[in-house]
């Protein structure tokens, strides 16, 4: 049998061959838009993060941005979902073989809430509190993200939630980390944060056994 050349292929084969690079470009464009949206939220807040600004930062046209995300709310809700997935992935990547050091887990959790990804999410929360169209979508998303983060924390900390107080201890830890993330918006008080984290490590060890 001879070698089939590009000229020998039927039109359907060529169409399938052309489709893959087009899909790859589309995925790459969507990824750039999400990353640009996150960066804009962290740096400019909701008011300064328009679709045009995000599209310019991503290096694509406004029309291309609206092809992927028809509305501003679509774009930024997807961006926060992307942020949440990145946070979960980043935490898991720190302990690929599972965690044995609870102090490291507590520190990693706090790191998630005091970094730029959480800062971007906070700006969307503020916007959602005033935007009726955005609020239900962000509320639903954050509830799902909260459940996932809690589940990951329980797994990494080796918490037995049948034990009285264990679930509340994990949730309190996440609430504390979120509070430190809020405080970090105004000032980076690392020394105080380290003392708080140290105290929570002791509490977690005492409560989870």
Coordinates of N, CA, C and O in Angstrom, one line a residue, residues 31-155:
X31 N -8.5 30.2 27.9 CA -7.6 30.1 29.1 C -7.0 31.5 29.3 O -6.9 32.0 30.4
X32 N -6.5 32.2 28.2 CA -6.0 33.5 28.3 C -7.0 34.5 28.9 O -6.6 35.4 29.7
X33 N -8.2 34.4 28.5 CA -9.3 35.3 29.0 C -9.5 35.1 30.5 O -9.7 36.0 31.2
X34 N -9.5 33.8 30.9 CA -9.8 33.5 32.3 C -8.6 34.1 33.2 O -8.8 34.7 34.2
X35 N -7.4 33.8 32.7 CA -6.2 34.3 33.5 C -6.2 35.8 33.5 O -5.9 36.4 34.5
X36 N -6.6 36.5 32.4 CA -6.6 37.9 32.4 C -7.7 38.5 33.3 O -7.5 39.5 34.0
X37 N -8.8 37.8 33.3 CA -9.9 38.2 34.2 C -9.5 38.2 35.7 O -9.8 39.1 36.4
X38 N -8.9 37.1 36.0 CA -8.4 36.9 37.4 C -7.4 38.1 37.8 O -7.5 38.7 38.8
X39 N -6.4 38.3 36.9 CA -5.4 39.4 37.1 C -6.1 40.7 37.2 O -5.8 41.5 38.1
X40 N -7.1 41.0 36.4 CA -7.7 42.3 36.4 C -8.6 42.5 37.7 O -8.5 43.6 38.3
X41 N -9.2 41.4 38.1 CA -10.0 41.5 39.4 C -9.1 41.8 40.5 O -9.4 42.6 41.4
X42 N -7.9 41.1 40.6 CA -7.0 41.3 41.7 C -6.4 42.7 41.7 O -6.2 43.2 42.8
X43 N -6.2 43.2 40.5 CA -5.5 44.5 40.4 C -6.4 45.7 40.4 O -6.1 46.8 40.9
X44 N -7.6 45.6 39.7 CA -8.4 46.7 39.4 C -9.8 46.6 40.2 O -10.5 47.6 40.2
X45 N -10.1 45.4 40.7 CA -11.4 45.3 41.3 C -12.5 45.2 40.2 O -12.2 45.2 39.1
X46 N -13.7 45.0 40.7 CA -14.8 44.8 39.8 C -15.1 46.0 38.9 O -15.3 45.8 37.7
X47 N -15.1 47.2 39.4 CA -15.4 48.4 38.6 C -14.4 48.6 37.5 O -14.8 49.0 36.4
X48 N -13.2 48.3 37.7 CA -12.2 48.5 36.6 C -12.0 47.3 35.7 O -11.1 47.4 34.8
X49 N -12.7 46.2 35.9 CA -12.5 45.0 35.1 C -13.7 44.8 34.1 O -14.6 44.0 34.3
X50 N -13.6 45.6 33.0 CA -14.6 45.4 32.0 C -14.2 44.3 31.0 O -13.0 43.9 31.0
X51 N -15.1 43.9 30.2 CA -14.8 42.9 29.2 C -13.7 43.4 28.2 O -12.8 42.7 27.8
X52 N -13.8 44.7 27.9 CA -12.8 45.3 27.0 C -11.4 45.3 27.6 O -10.4 45.0 26.9
X53 N -11.3 45.6 28.9 CA -10.0 45.6 29.6 C -9.5 44.2 29.6 O -8.3 44.0 29.4
X54 N -10.3 43.2 30.0 CA -9.8 41.9 30.0 C -9.4 41.4 28.7 O -8.3 40.7 28.5
X55 N -10.2 41.7 27.6 CA -9.8 41.3 26.3 C -8.5 41.9 25.8 O -7.6 41.2 25.3
X56 N -8.3 43.1 26.1 CA -7.0 43.8 25.8 C -5.9 43.1 26.5 O -4.8 42.9 25.9
X57 N -6.0 42.8 27.8 CA -5.0 42.2 28.5 C -4.7 40.8 28.0 O -3.5 40.4 28.0
X58 N -5.7 40.1 27.6 CA -5.5 38.7 27.0 C -5.0 38.7 25.6 O -4.6 37.7 25.1
X59 N -5.0 39.9 25.0 CA -4.5 40.0 23.6 C -5.5 39.5 22.6 O -5.1 39.0 21.5
X60 N -6.8 39.6 22.9 CA -7.8 39.2 21.9 C -8.8 40.3 21.7 O -8.8 41.3 22.5
X61 N -9.6 40.2 20.7 CA -10.6 41.2 20.4 C -11.8 41.1 21.4 O -12.0 40.0 22.0
X62 N -12.6 42.1 21.5 CA -13.8 42.1 22.4 C -14.7 41.1 21.8 O -15.4 40.3 22.6
X63 N -14.8 41.0 20.5 CA -15.7 40.0 19.9 C -15.4 38.6 20.2 O -16.2 37.8 20.5
X64 N -14.0 38.3 20.2 CA -13.6 37.0 20.6 C -13.9 36.7 22.0 O -14.3 35.5 22.3
X65 N -13.8 37.7 22.9 CA -14.1 37.5 24.3 C -15.6 37.1 24.5 O -15.9 36.2 25.2
X66 N -16.4 37.9 23.7 CA -17.9 37.6 23.9 C -18.3 36.3 23.2 O -19.4 35.8 23.5
X67 N -17.5 35.8 22.3 CA -17.8 34.5 21.7 C -17.7 33.4 22.8 O -18.5 32.5 22.8
X68 N -16.7 33.6 23.6 CA -16.5 32.6 24.7 C -17.4 32.9 25.9 O -17.9 31.9 26.5
X69 N -17.6 34.2 26.2 CA -18.4 34.6 27.4 C -19.3 35.7 27.0 O -18.9 36.9 26.9
X70 N -20.6 35.4 26.6 CA -21.5 36.4 26.1 C -21.7 37.6 27.0 O -21.9 38.7 26.5
X71 N -21.6 37.4 28.3 CA -21.9 38.5 29.2 C -20.7 38.7 30.2 O -19.9 37.8 30.4
X72 N -20.6 39.8 30.8 CA -19.6 40.1 31.8 C -19.7 39.1 33.0 O -18.7 38.6 33.5
X73 N -21.0 38.9 33.3 CA -21.2 38.0 34.5 C -20.7 36.5 34.1 O -20.1 35.8 34.9
X74 N -20.9 36.1 32.9 CA -20.4 34.8 32.4 C -18.9 34.7 32.6 O -18.4 33.8 33.1
X75 N -18.2 35.8 32.1 CA -16.8 35.8 32.1 C -16.2 35.7 33.6 O -15.4 34.9 33.9
X76 N -16.8 36.5 34.5 CA -16.2 36.6 35.8 C -16.6 35.4 36.7 O -15.9 35.0 37.6
X77 N -17.8 34.9 36.5 CA -18.2 33.7 37.2 C -17.3 32.6 36.8 O -16.8 31.8 37.6
X78 N -17.0 32.4 35.5 CA -16.1 31.4 35.0 C -14.7 31.6 35.6 O -14.0 30.7 35.9
X79 N -14.3 32.9 35.7 CA -13.0 33.2 36.2 C -12.9 32.8 37.7 O -11.8 32.2 38.1
X80 N -13.9 33.0 38.5 CA -13.8 32.6 39.9 C -13.9 31.1 40.0 O -13.2 30.5 40.8
X81 N -14.6 30.4 39.1 CA -14.6 28.9 39.1 C -13.2 28.4 38.7 O -12.7 27.5 39.4
X82 N -12.6 29.1 37.8 CA -11.2 28.8 37.4 C -10.3 29.0 38.6 O -9.4 28.1 38.9
X83 N -10.5 30.1 39.3 CA -9.7 30.4 40.5 C -9.8 29.2 41.5 O -8.9 28.8 42.1
X84 N -11.1 28.8 41.8 CA -11.4 27.8 42.8 C -10.7 26.5 42.4 O -10.1 25.8 43.2
X85 N -10.8 26.1 41.1 CA -10.1 24.9 40.6 C -8.6 25.0 40.8 O -8.0 24.0 41.2
X86 N -8.1 26.2 40.5 CA -6.6 26.4 40.7 C -6.2 26.2 42.2 O -5.2 25.6 42.5
X87 N -7.1 26.8 43.1 CA -6.8 26.7 44.5 C -6.8 25.2 45.0 O -5.9 24.8 45.7
X88 N -7.8 24.5 44.5 CA -7.9 23.1 44.9 C -6.7 22.3 44.4 O -6.1 21.5 45.0
X89 N -6.4 22.6 43.1 CA -5.3 21.9 42.5 C -4.0 22.2 43.1 O -3.1 21.3 43.3
X90 N -3.8 23.5 43.5 CA -2.6 23.9 44.2 C -2.4 23.2 45.5 O -1.3 22.8 45.9
X91 N -3.5 23.1 46.2 CA -3.4 22.4 47.6 C -3.0 20.9 47.4 O -2.2 20.4 48.1
X92 N -3.7 20.3 46.5 CA -3.4 18.9 46.2 C -2.0 18.7 45.7 O -1.3 17.7 46.1
X93 N -1.5 19.6 44.9 CA -0.2 19.4 44.4 C 0.9 19.5 45.5 O 2.0 19.0 45.3
X94 N 0.6 20.2 46.6 CA 1.6 20.3 47.6 C 1.8 19.0 48.4 O 2.8 18.8 48.9
X95 N 0.8 18.1 48.3 CA 0.8 16.9 49.1 C 0.4 15.7 48.1 O -0.6 15.1 48.4
X96 N 1.1 15.5 47.1 CA 0.7 14.4 46.1 C 0.7 13.0 46.7 O -0.1 12.2 46.2
X97 N 1.4 12.8 47.8 CA 1.4 11.4 48.4 C 0.5 11.4 49.7 O 0.6 10.5 50.4
X98 N -0.2 12.5 49.9 CA -1.0 12.7 51.1 C -0.1 13.4 52.2 O 1.1 13.5 52.1
X99 N -0.8 14.0 53.1 CA -0.1 14.8 54.1 C 0.1 14.1 55.4 O -0.8 13.3 55.9
X100 N 1.2 14.2 56.0 CA 1.5 13.6 57.3 C 1.7 14.7 58.4 O 1.7 14.4 59.6
X101 N 2.0 15.9 57.9 CA 2.3 17.0 58.8 C 1.2 18.0 58.8 O 0.9 18.8 57.8
X102 N 0.4 18.0 59.9 CA -0.8 18.9 59.9 C -0.4 20.4 59.9 O -1.1 21.3 59.4
X103 N 0.8 20.7 60.5 CA 1.2 22.1 60.5 C 1.4 22.6 59.1 O 1.0 23.7 58.7
X104 N 1.9 21.7 58.2 CA 2.1 22.1 56.8 C 0.8 22.3 56.1 O 0.6 23.2 55.2
X105 N -0.2 21.5 56.4 CA -1.5 21.6 55.8 C -2.2 22.9 56.2 O -2.7 23.6 55.4
X106 N -2.1 23.2 57.5 CA -2.7 24.5 58.0 C -2.1 25.7 57.3 O -2.7 26.6 56.8
X107 N -0.7 25.6 57.2 CA 0.0 26.7 56.6 C -0.4 26.8 55.1 O -0.6 27.9 54.6
X108 N -0.6 25.7 54.4 CA -1.0 25.7 53.0 C -2.4 26.2 52.8 O -2.6 27.0 51.9
X109 N -3.3 25.9 53.7 CA -4.7 26.4 53.6 C -4.7 27.9 53.8 O -5.4 28.6 53.0
X110 N -3.9 28.4 54.7 CA -3.9 29.9 54.9 C -3.3 30.5 53.7 O -3.7 31.6 53.3
X111 N -2.2 29.9 53.1 CA -1.6 30.4 51.9 C -2.6 30.6 50.8 O -2.5 31.5 50.0
X112 N -3.5 29.6 50.7 CA -4.5 29.7 49.6 C -5.4 31.0 49.8 O -5.8 31.6 48.8
X113 N -5.7 31.3 51.0 CA -6.6 32.4 51.3 C -5.9 33.8 51.4 O -6.6 34.8 51.5
X114 N -4.6 33.8 51.4 CA -3.9 35.1 51.5 C -3.2 35.4 50.2 O -2.4 36.3 50.1
X115 N -3.4 34.6 49.1 CA -2.7 34.8 47.8 C -3.6 35.6 46.9 O -4.7 35.9 47.1
X116 N -3.1 35.9 45.7 CA -3.8 36.6 44.7 C -5.0 36.0 44.1 O -6.0 36.6 43.7
X117 N -5.1 34.6 44.1 CA -6.3 33.9 43.6 C -7.5 34.2 44.5 O -8.6 34.5 44.0
X118 N -7.3 34.2 45.8 CA -8.4 34.5 46.7 C -8.8 36.0 46.7 O -9.9 36.4 46.8
X119 N -7.8 36.8 46.5 CA -8.0 38.3 46.4 C -9.0 38.5 45.2 O -9.9 39.4 45.3
X120 N -8.7 37.9 44.1 CA -9.6 38.0 42.9 C -11.0 37.6 43.2 O -12.0 38.2 42.9
X121 N -11.2 36.5 43.9 CA -12.5 36.0 44.3 C -13.2 37.0 45.2 O -14.4 37.2 45.0
X122 N -12.5 37.6 46.1 CA -13.1 38.5 47.0 C -13.8 39.7 46.2 O -14.8 40.2 46.6
X123 N -13.1 40.2 45.2 CA -13.6 41.3 44.4 C -15.0 40.9 43.8 O -15.9 41.7 43.7
X124 N -15.1 39.6 43.3 CA -16.3 39.2 42.7 C -17.4 39.1 43.8 O -18.6 39.4 43.5
X125 N -17.0 38.7 45.0 CA -18.0 38.6 46.1 C -18.6 40.0 46.4 O -19.8 40.1 46.5
X126 N -17.7 41.0 46.4 CA -18.2 42.4 46.7 C -19.1 42.8 45.6 O -20.2 43.4 45.8
X127 N -18.8 42.5 44.3 CA -19.6 42.9 43.2 C -21.0 42.2 43.3 O -22.0 42.7 43.0
X128 N -20.9 40.9 43.6 CA -22.2 40.1 43.7 C -23.1 40.6 44.8 O -24.3 40.4 44.6
X129 N -22.6 41.2 45.8 CA -23.5 41.7 46.9 C -24.3 42.9 46.3 O -25.4 43.2 46.9
X130 N -23.9 43.5 45.2 CA -24.7 44.7 44.7 C -25.3 44.4 43.3 O -26.0 45.2 42.8
X131 N -24.9 43.3 42.7 CA -25.4 43.0 41.4 C -26.4 41.8 41.4 O -26.0 40.7 41.6
X132 N -27.7 42.1 41.3 CA -28.7 41.1 41.4 C -28.5 40.0 40.4 O -28.8 38.8 40.7
X133 N -28.0 40.3 39.2 CA -27.9 39.3 38.1 C -26.7 38.3 38.4 O -26.7 37.2 38.1
X134 N -25.7 38.8 39.2 CA -24.5 38.1 39.5 C -24.7 37.3 40.7 O -24.1 36.2 40.8
X135 N -25.4 37.8 41.7 CA -25.4 37.2 43.1 C -25.8 35.7 43.1 O -25.0 34.9 43.7
X136 N -26.9 35.3 42.5 CA -27.2 33.9 42.7 C -26.2 32.9 42.1 O -26.0 31.8 42.6
X137 N -25.5 33.3 41.0 CA -24.6 32.5 40.3 C -23.3 32.4 41.2 O -22.8 31.3 41.4
X138 N -22.9 33.5 41.8 CA -21.7 33.4 42.6 C -22.0 32.7 43.9 O -21.2 31.9 44.4
X139 N -23.2 32.9 44.5 CA -23.6 32.2 45.7 C -23.5 30.7 45.5 O -23.0 30.0 46.4
X140 N -24.1 30.2 44.4 CA -24.2 28.8 44.2 C -22.8 28.3 44.0 O -22.4 27.2 44.5
X141 N -22.0 29.0 43.2 CA -20.6 28.5 43.0 C -19.8 28.5 44.2 O -19.1 27.5 44.5
X142 N -19.9 29.5 45.1 CA -19.1 29.5 46.3 C -19.5 28.4 47.3 O -18.7 27.9 48.0
X143 N -20.8 28.1 47.3 CA -21.3 27.0 48.1 C -20.6 25.7 47.7 O -20.1 24.9 48.5
X144 N -20.5 25.5 46.4 CA -19.9 24.3 45.9 C -18.4 24.3 46.2 O -17.8 23.2 46.6
X145 N -17.7 25.4 46.0 CA -16.3 25.5 46.3 C -16.0 25.3 47.7 O -15.1 24.6 48.1
X146 N -16.9 25.8 48.6 CA -16.8 25.6 50.0 C -16.8 24.2 50.4 O -16.0 23.7 51.3
X147 N -17.8 23.5 49.8 CA -17.9 22.0 50.2 C -16.6 21.3 49.7 O -16.1 20.4 50.4
X148 N -16.1 21.6 48.5 CA -14.9 20.9 48.0 C -13.7 21.2 48.9 O -12.9 20.4 49.2
X149 N -13.6 22.5 49.2 CA -12.4 22.9 50.1 C -12.5 22.2 51.4 O -11.5 21.7 51.9
X150 N -13.7 22.1 52.0 CA -13.8 21.4 53.3 C -13.5 20.0 53.1 O -12.7 19.4 54.0
X151 N -13.9 19.3 52.1 CA -13.6 17.9 51.9 C -12.1 17.7 51.7 O -11.6 16.7 52.3
X152 N -11.4 18.5 51.0 CA -10.0 18.4 50.8 C -9.3 18.6 52.2 O -8.3 17.9 52.5
X153 N -9.7 19.6 52.9 CA -9.1 19.9 54.2 C -9.3 18.7 55.2 O -8.3 18.3 55.9
X154 N -10.5 18.1 55.2 CA -10.7 16.9 56.0 C -9.8 15.8 55.6 O -9.2 15.1 56.5
X155 N -9.7 15.6 54.3 CA -8.8 14.5 53.8 C -7.3 14.7 54.2 O -6.7 13.8 54.7

